Coordinates of C-alpha atoms in Angstrom, one line a residue:
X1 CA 12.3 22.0 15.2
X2 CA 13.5 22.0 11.6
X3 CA 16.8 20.6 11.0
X4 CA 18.8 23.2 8.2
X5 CA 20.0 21.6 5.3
X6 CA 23.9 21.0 4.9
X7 CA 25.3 21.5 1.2
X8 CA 27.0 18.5 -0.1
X9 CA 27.4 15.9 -3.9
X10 CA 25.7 13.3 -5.0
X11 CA 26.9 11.6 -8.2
X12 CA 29.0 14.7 -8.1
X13 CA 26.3 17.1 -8.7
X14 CA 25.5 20.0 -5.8
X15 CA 22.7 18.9 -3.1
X16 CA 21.6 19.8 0.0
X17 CA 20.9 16.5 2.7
X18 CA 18.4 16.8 5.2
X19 CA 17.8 13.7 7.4
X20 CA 14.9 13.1 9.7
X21 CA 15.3 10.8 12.1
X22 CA 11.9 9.5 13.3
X23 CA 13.0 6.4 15.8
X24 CA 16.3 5.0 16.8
X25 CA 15.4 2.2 14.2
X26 CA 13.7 4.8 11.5
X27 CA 14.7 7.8 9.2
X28 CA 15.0 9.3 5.9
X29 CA 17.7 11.7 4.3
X30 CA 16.1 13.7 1.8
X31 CA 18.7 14.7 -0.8
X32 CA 17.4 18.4 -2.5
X33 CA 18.8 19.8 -6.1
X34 CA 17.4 22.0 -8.7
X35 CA 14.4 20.4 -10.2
X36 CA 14.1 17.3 -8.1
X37 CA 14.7 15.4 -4.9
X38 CA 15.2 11.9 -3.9
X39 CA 15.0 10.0 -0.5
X40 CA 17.0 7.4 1.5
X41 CA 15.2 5.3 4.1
X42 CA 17.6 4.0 6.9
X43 CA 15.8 0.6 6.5
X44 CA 17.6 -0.1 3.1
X45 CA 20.8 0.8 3.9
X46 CA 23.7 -1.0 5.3
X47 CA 26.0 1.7 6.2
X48 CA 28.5 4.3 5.0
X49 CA 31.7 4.6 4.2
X50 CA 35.0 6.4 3.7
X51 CA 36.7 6.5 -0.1
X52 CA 40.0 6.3 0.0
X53 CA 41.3 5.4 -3.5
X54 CA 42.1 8.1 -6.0
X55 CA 41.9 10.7 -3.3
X56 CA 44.0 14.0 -4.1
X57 CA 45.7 16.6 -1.6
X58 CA 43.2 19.2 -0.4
X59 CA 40.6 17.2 -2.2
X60 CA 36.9 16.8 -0.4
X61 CA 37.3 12.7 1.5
X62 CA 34.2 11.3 -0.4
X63 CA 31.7 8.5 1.0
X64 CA 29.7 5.7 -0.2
X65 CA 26.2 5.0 1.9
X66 CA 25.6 1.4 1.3
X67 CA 22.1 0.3 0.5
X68 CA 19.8 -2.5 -0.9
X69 CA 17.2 -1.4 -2.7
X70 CA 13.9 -4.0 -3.0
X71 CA 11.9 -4.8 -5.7
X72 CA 8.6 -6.5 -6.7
X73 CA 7.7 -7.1 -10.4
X74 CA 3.4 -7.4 -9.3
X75 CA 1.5 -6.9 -6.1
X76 CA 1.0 -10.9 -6.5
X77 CA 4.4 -11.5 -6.8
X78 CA 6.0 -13.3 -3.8
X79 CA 9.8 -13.5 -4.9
X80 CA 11.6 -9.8 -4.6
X81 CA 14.4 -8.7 -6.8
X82 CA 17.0 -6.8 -5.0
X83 CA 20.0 -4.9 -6.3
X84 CA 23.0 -3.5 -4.7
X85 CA 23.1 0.7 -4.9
X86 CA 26.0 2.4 -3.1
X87 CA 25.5 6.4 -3.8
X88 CA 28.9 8.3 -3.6
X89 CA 28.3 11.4 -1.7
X90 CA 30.4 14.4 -0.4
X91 CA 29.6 16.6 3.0
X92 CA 26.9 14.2 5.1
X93 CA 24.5 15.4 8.1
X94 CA 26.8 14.6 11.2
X95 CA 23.7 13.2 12.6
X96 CA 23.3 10.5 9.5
X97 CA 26.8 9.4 9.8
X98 CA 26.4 9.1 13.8
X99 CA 24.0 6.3 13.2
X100 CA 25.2 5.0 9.8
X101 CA 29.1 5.2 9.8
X102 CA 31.5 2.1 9.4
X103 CA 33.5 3.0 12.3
X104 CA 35.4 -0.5 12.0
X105 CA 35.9 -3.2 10.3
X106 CA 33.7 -6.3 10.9
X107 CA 36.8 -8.4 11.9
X108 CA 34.2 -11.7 11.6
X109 CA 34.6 -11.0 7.6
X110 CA 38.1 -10.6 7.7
X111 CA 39.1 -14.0 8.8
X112 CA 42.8 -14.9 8.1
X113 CA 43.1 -17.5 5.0
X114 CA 45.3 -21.1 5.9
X115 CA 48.7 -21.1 5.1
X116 CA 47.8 -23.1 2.5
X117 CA 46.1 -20.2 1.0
X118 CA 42.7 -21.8 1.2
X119 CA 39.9 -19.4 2.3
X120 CA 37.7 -19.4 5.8
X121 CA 34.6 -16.9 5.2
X122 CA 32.5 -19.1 3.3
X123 CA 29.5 -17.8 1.6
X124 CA 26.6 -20.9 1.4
X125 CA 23.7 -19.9 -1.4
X126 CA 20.9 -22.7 -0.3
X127 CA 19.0 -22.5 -3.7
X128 CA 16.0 -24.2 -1.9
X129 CA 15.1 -21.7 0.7
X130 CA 12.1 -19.6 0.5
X131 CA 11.0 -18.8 -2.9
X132 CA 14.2 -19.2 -4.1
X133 CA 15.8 -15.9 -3.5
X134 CA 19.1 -16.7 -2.5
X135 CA 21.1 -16.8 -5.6
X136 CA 20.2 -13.7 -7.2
X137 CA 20.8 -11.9 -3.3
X138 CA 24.4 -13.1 -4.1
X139 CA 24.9 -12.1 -7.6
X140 CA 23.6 -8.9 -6.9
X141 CA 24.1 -7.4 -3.8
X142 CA 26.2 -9.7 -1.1
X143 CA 28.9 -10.2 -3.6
X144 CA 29.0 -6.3 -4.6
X145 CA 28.4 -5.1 -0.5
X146 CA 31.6 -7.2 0.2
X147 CA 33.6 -5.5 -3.3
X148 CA 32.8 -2.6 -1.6
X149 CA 35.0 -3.3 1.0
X150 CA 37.6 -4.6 -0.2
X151 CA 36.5 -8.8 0.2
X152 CA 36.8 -9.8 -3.1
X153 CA 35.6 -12.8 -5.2
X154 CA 39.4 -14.5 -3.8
X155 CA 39.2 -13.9 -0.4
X156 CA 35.9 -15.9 0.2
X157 CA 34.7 -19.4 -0.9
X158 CA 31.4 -19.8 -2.5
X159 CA 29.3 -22.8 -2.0
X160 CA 25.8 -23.2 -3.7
X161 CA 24.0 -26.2 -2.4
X162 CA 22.7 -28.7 -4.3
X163 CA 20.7 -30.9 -2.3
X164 CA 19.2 -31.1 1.7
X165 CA 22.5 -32.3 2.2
X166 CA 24.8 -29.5 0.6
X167 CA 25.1 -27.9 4.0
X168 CA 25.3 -30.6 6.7
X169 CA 28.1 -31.9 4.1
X170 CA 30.2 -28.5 4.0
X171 CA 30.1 -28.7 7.8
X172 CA 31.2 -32.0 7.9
X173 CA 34.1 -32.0 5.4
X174 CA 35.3 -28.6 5.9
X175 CA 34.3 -25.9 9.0
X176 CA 34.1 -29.3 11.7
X177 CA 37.5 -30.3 11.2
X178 CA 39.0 -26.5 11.1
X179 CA 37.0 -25.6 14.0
X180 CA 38.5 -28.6 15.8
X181 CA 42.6 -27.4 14.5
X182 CA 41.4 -23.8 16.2
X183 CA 41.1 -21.8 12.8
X184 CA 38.6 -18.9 13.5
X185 CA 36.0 -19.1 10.6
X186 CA 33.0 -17.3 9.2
X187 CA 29.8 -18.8 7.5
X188 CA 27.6 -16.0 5.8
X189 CA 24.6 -18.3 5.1
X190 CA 21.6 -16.7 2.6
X191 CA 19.0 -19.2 4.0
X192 CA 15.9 -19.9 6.4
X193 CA 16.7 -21.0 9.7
X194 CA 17.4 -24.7 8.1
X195 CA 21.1 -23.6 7.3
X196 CA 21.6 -23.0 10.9
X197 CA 19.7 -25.9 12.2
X198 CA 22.2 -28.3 9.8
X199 CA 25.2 -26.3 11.1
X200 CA 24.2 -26.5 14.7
X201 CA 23.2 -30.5 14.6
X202 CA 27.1 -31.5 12.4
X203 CA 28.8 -29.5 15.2
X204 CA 26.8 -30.8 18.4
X205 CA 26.4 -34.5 17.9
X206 CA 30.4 -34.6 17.4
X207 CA 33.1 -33.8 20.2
X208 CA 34.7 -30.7 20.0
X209 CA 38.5 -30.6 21.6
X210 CA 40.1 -28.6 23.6
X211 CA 40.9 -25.8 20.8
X212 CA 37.9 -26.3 19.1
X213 CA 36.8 -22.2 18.0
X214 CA 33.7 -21.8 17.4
X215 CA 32.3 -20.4 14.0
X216 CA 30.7 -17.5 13.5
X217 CA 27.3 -17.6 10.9
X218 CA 25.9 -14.1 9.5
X219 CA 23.0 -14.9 8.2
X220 CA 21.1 -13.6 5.7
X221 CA 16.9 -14.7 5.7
X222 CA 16.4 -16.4 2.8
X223 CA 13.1 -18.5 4.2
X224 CA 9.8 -18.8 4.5
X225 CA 9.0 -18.0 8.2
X226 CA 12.9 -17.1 9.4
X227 CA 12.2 -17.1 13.2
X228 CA 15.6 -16.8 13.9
X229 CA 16.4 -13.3 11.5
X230 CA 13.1 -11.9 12.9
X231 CA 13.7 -12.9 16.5
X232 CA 17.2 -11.2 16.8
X233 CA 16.5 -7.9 14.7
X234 CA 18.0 -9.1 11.6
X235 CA 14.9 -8.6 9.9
X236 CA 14.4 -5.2 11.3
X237 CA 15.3 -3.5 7.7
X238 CA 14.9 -4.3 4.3
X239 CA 18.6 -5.4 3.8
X240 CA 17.7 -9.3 4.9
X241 CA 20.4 -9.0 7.7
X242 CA 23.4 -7.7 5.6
X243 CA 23.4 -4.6 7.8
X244 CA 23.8 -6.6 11.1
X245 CA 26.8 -8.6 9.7
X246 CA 28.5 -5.2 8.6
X247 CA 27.8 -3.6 12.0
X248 CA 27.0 -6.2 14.4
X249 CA 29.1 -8.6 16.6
X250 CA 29.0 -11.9 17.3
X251 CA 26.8 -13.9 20.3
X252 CA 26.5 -17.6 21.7
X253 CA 24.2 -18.9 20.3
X254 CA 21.4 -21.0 22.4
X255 CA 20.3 -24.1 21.5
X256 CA 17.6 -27.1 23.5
X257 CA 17.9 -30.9 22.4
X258 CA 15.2 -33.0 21.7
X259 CA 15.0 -36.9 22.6
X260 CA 13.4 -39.3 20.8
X261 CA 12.3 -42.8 21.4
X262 CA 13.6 -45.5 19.4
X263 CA 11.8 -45.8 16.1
X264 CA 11.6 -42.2 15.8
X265 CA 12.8 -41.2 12.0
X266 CA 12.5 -38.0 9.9
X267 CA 10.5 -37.6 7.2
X268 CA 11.8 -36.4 3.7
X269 CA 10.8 -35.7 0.4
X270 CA 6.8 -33.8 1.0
X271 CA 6.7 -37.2 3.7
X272 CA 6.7 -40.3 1.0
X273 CA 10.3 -41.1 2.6
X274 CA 12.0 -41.6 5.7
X275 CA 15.5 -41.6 7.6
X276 CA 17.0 -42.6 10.7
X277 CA 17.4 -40.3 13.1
X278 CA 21.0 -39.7 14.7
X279 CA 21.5 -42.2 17.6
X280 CA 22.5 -41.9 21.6
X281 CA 22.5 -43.9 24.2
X282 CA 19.8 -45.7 21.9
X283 CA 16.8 -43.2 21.3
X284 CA 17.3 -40.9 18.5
X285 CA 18.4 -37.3 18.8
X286 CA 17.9 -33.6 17.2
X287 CA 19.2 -30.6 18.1
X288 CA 17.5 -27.1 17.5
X289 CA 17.9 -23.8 18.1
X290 CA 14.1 -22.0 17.4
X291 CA 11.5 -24.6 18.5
X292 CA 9.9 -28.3 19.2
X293 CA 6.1 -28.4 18.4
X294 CA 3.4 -31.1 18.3
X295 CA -0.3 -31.1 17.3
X296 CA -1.5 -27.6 15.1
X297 CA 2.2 -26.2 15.2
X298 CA 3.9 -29.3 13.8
X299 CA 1.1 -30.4 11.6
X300 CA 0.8 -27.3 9.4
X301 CA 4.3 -27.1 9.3
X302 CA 4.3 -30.4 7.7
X303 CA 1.7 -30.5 6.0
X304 CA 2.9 -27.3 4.0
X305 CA 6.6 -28.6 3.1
X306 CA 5.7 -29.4 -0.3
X307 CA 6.6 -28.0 -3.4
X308 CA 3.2 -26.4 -4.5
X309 CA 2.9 -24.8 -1.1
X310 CA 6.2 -23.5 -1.0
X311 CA 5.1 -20.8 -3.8
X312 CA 3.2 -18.8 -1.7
X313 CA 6.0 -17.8 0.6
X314 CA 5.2 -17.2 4.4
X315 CA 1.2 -17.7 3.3
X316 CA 1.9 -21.5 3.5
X317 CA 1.6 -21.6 7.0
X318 CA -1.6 -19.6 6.9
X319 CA -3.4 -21.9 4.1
X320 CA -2.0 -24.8 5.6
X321 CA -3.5 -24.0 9.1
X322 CA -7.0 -23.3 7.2
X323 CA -6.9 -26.7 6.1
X324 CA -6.5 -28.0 9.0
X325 CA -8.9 -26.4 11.1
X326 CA -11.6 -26.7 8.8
X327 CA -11.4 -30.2 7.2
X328 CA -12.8 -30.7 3.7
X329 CA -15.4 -33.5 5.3
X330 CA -16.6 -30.8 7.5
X331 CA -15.8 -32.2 11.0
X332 CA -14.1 -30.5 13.9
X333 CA -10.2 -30.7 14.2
X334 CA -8.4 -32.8 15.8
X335 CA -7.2 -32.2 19.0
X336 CA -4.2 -34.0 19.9
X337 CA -4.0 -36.9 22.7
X338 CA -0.8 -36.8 24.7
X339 CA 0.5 -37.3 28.4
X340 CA 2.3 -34.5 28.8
X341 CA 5.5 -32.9 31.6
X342 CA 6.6 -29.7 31.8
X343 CA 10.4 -29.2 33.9
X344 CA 10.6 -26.4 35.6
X345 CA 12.9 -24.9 38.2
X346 CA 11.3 -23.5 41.7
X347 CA 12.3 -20.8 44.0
X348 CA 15.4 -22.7 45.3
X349 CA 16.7 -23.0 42.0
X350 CA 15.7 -26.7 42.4
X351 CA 14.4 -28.3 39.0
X352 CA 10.8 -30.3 39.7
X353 CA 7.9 -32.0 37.0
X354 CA 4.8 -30.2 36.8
X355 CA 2.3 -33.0 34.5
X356 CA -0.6 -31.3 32.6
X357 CA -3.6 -33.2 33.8
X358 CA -5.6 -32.8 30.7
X359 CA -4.2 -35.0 28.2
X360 CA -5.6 -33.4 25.0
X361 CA -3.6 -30.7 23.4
X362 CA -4.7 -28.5 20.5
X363 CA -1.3 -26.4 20.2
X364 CA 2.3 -26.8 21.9
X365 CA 5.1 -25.4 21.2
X366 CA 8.9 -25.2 23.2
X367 CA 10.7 -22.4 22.0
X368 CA 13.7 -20.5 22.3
X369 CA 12.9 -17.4 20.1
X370 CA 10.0 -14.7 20.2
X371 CA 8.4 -14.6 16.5
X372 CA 7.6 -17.8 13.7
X373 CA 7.1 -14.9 11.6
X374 CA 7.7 -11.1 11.2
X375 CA 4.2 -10.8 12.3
X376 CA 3.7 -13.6 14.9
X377 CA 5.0 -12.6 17.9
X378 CA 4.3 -16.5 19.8
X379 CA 6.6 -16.0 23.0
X380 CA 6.5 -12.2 23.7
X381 CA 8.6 -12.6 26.9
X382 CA 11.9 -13.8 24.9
X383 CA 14.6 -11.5 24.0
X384 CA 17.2 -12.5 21.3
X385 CA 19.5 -14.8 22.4
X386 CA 18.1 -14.9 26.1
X387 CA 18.4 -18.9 25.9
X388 CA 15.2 -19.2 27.9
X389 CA 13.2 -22.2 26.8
X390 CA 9.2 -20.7 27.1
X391 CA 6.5 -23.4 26.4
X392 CA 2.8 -22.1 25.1
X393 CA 0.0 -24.2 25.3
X394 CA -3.4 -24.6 23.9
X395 CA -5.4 -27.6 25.3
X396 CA -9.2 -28.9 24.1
X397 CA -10.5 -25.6 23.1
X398 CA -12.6 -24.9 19.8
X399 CA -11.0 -24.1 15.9
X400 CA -12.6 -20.9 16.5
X401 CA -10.9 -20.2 20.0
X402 CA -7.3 -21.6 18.7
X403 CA -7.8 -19.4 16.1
X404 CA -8.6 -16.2 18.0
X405 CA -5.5 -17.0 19.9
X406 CA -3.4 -16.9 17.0
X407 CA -4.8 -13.9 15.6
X408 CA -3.8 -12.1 18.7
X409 CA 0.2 -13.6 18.1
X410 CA 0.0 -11.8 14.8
X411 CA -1.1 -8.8 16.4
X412 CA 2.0 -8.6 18.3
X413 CA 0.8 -10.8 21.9
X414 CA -1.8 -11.1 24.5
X415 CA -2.5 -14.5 23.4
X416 CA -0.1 -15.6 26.2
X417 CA -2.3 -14.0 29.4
X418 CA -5.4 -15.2 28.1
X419 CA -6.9 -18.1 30.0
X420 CA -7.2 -20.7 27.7
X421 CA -3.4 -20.5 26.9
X422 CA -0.3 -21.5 29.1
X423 CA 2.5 -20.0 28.4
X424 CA 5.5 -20.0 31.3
X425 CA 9.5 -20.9 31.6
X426 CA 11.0 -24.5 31.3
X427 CA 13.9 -25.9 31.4
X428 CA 12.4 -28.8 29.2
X429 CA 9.2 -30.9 28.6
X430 CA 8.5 -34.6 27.7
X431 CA 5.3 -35.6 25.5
X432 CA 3.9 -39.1 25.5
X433 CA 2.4 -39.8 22.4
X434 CA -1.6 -41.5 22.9
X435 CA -2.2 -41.5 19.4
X436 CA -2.8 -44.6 16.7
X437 CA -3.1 -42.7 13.7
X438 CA 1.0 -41.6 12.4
X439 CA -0.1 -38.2 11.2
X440 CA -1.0 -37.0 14.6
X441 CA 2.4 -38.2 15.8
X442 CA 4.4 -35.8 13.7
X443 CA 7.0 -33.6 15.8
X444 CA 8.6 -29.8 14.3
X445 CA 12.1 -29.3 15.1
X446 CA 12.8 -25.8 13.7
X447 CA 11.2 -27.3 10.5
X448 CA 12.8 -31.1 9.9
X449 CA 9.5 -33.4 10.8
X450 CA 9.8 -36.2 12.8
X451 CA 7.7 -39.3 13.1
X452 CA 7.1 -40.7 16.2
X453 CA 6.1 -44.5 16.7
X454 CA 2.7 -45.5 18.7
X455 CA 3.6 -45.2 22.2
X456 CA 6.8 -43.5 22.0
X457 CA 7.8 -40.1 23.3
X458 CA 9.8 -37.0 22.8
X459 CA 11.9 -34.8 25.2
X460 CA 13.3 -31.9 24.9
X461 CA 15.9 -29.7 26.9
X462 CA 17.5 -26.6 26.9
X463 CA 21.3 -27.3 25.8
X464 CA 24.6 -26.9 27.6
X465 CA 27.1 -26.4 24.8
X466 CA 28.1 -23.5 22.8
X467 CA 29.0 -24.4 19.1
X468 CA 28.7 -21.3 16.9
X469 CA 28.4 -17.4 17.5
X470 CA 25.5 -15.7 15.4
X471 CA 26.2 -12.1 14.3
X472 CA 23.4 -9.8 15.7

């Protein structure tokens, strides 16, 4: 059935709108004049809203529909351009503004300022994310989307990070100690899942008091893989979240904890380095809110944390893995030797340890979320925010057979039920480390690699506190 065309302005010339709405998540409005047309596609716009200012008596109420618009200077390219352009319109398709209107205000941008006049909706630019997209994301659109309604360059402060340590040291000096006094705050954070992995560890490995608020992080993907953003539908348009944090709400956000054995430390700076990890009870600590891997997972991820792999965007993973499974020498890959323990909860709700008699592991990963990437769908059972840690396993199978499972992940899943995988609930796992050479003994934790010494061990479990909220 056709839908008729309503007669309204754009750029205050005569149109008629028609919108076609193809899925809940997918439509286009087509806007018709003499000579020409133009189209809309609901993945690049944020939302619409109601003009106010300047409005006379008996005068048409106009509106603004909110959009990002992407661009891409070469097919090779792999950083985007993107720019910021609202269209002022008159006389909408009821059925465009039922799934587009700004019915209210996002309260989590409108956070009340200190008496002291100093601001508490932060916006962090991580220059290092990515390709490097954040700061011109800010220039361009994040800083014009929040003009637009009314949160001006003085009702926000702007932090660009300069360093690894930019936002654990924000979080430290400035949204800890508020969150502590009970002063409701809001982190917009253009970065990969690193800004909320620094957020999450400040918060957790201190004590939080009896008024302790939690903040609230919109994020915005600005990284390479961003599990998170593509895990919880921020990713599910072209905006790069900003849509969700105009329309969403806030939700808990889960996190797991991983334990390591003293000696543990993290390596920085493409590996050459090394620092301690944070210490309790004597082992070293990490908190995480994505995933814990060892063996393929946590190798390429290493492996492709360097500056000249970093370039090529989400690809690094892909080229990393390559190399990998196909060393230059021309032998097989390694497959990882570890004792390994999987907790998990029976019938009774009673928790028991379930060890995996075959001690070499080609691929193992604990996660929390459902995709590393937009296209690799690892743990198809998880749903956003679910805080169900899921554990897939690969043990001694072939390059060939490892690789076949992946391919299936990208594919969207089926990986999972195939024999030669294990894939099930925990509540935790624990990994004994049988390996002499230090490469083998690397451990992910949502992206920060950590070292583990010869005959130590890691463990992870699913946390028990609630820090931050994540806008979804």
């Amino acid at each position: 059935m056709d839908v008729p065309p309503v007669t309204g302005t754009a750029f205050g010339s005569d149109v008629n709108f028609v919108y076609n709405k193809k899925s809940d998540t997918d439509g286009t409005l087509i806007l018709r004049w003499e000579g020409g047309e133009d189209h809309i596609q609901d993945r690049e716009v944020i939302g619409v809203i109601y003009e106010s200012r300047g409005r006379r008596k008996n005068e048409v109420q106009s509106q603004l529909i909110l959009r990002v618009v992407t661009s891409q200077s070469s097919p090779e390219a792999t950083r985007l351009t993107f720019s910021f352009e609202p269209l002022p319109v008159t006389n909408l398709p009821q059925n465009y503004l039922d799934r587009h209107l700004l019915t209210r205000a996002p309260q989590h941008l409108f956070v009340p300022p200190n008496p002291d006049g100093s601001r508490n909706l932060h916006v962090v630019v991580s220059t290092r994310s990515g390709v490097g997209e954040a700061q011109q994301y800010y220039n361009d659109v994040l800083s014009e989307a929040l003009a637009a309604i009314d949160l001006n360059r003085e009702t926000y402060h702007i932090h660009v990070t300069e360093s690894e340590k930019s936002v654990t040291n924000i979080v430290e000096q400035i949204i800890r100690p508020r969150a502590n006094k009970g002063i409701a705050q809001t982190i917009l954070l253009l970065s990969g899942d690193g800004g909320i992995i620094d957020t999450v560890n400040v918060l957790l490995l201190s004590s939080q008091i009896v008024q302790y608020v939690k903040p609230t992080i919109g994020l915005i993907s600005m990284g390479t893989g961003n599990a998170m953003a593509n895990s919880t539908g921020l990713n599910r348009d072209a905006t790069r979240g900003l849509t969700s944090i105009f329309r969403g709400l806030p939700q808990n956000l889960p996190t797991f904890t991983a334990h390591f054995s003293p000696g543990s430390v993290f390596l920085t700076d493409e590996g050459r380095n090394t620092e301690p990890l944070p210490s309790q009870s004597g082992h070293g600590i990490v908190h995480g809110v994505v995933v814990c891997s060892w063996a393929l997972h946590a190798s390429l991820v290493a492996d492709s944390d360097t500056t000249e792999y970093r370039k090529y965007g989400a690809q690094r993973f892909q080229m990393a893995a390559k190399a990998l499974m196909a060393p230059d020498d021309g032998s097989a890959p390694h497959v990882y030797n570890g004792k390994i323990t999987l907790y998990k909860t029976d019938d009774k709700g009673q928790e028991y340890s379930e060890e995996i008699s075959e001690t070499k592991t080609s691929y193992i990963v604990a996660t929390l979320v459902s995709n590393f990437e937009q296209s690799l769908t690892i743990s198809p059972d998880s749903k956003p925010l679910d805080g169900q840690l899921r554990v897939l396993r690969f043990g001694d199978i072939s390059g060939a057979d490892v690789m076949r499972l992946v391919g299936m992940a990208l594919r969207g899943g089926g990986h999972e039920k195939d024999e030669m995988a294990q894939y099930a609930p925990i509540n935790g796992l624990k990994i004994q480390f049988e390996e002499a050479d230090d490469r083998w003994r690397r451990v992910c934790v949502d992206g920060k690699i950590v070292r583990v010494e010869e005959g130590g061990w890691v463990e992870v479990r699913k946390g028990n506190k609630e820090v931050v909220n994540l806008v979804t």
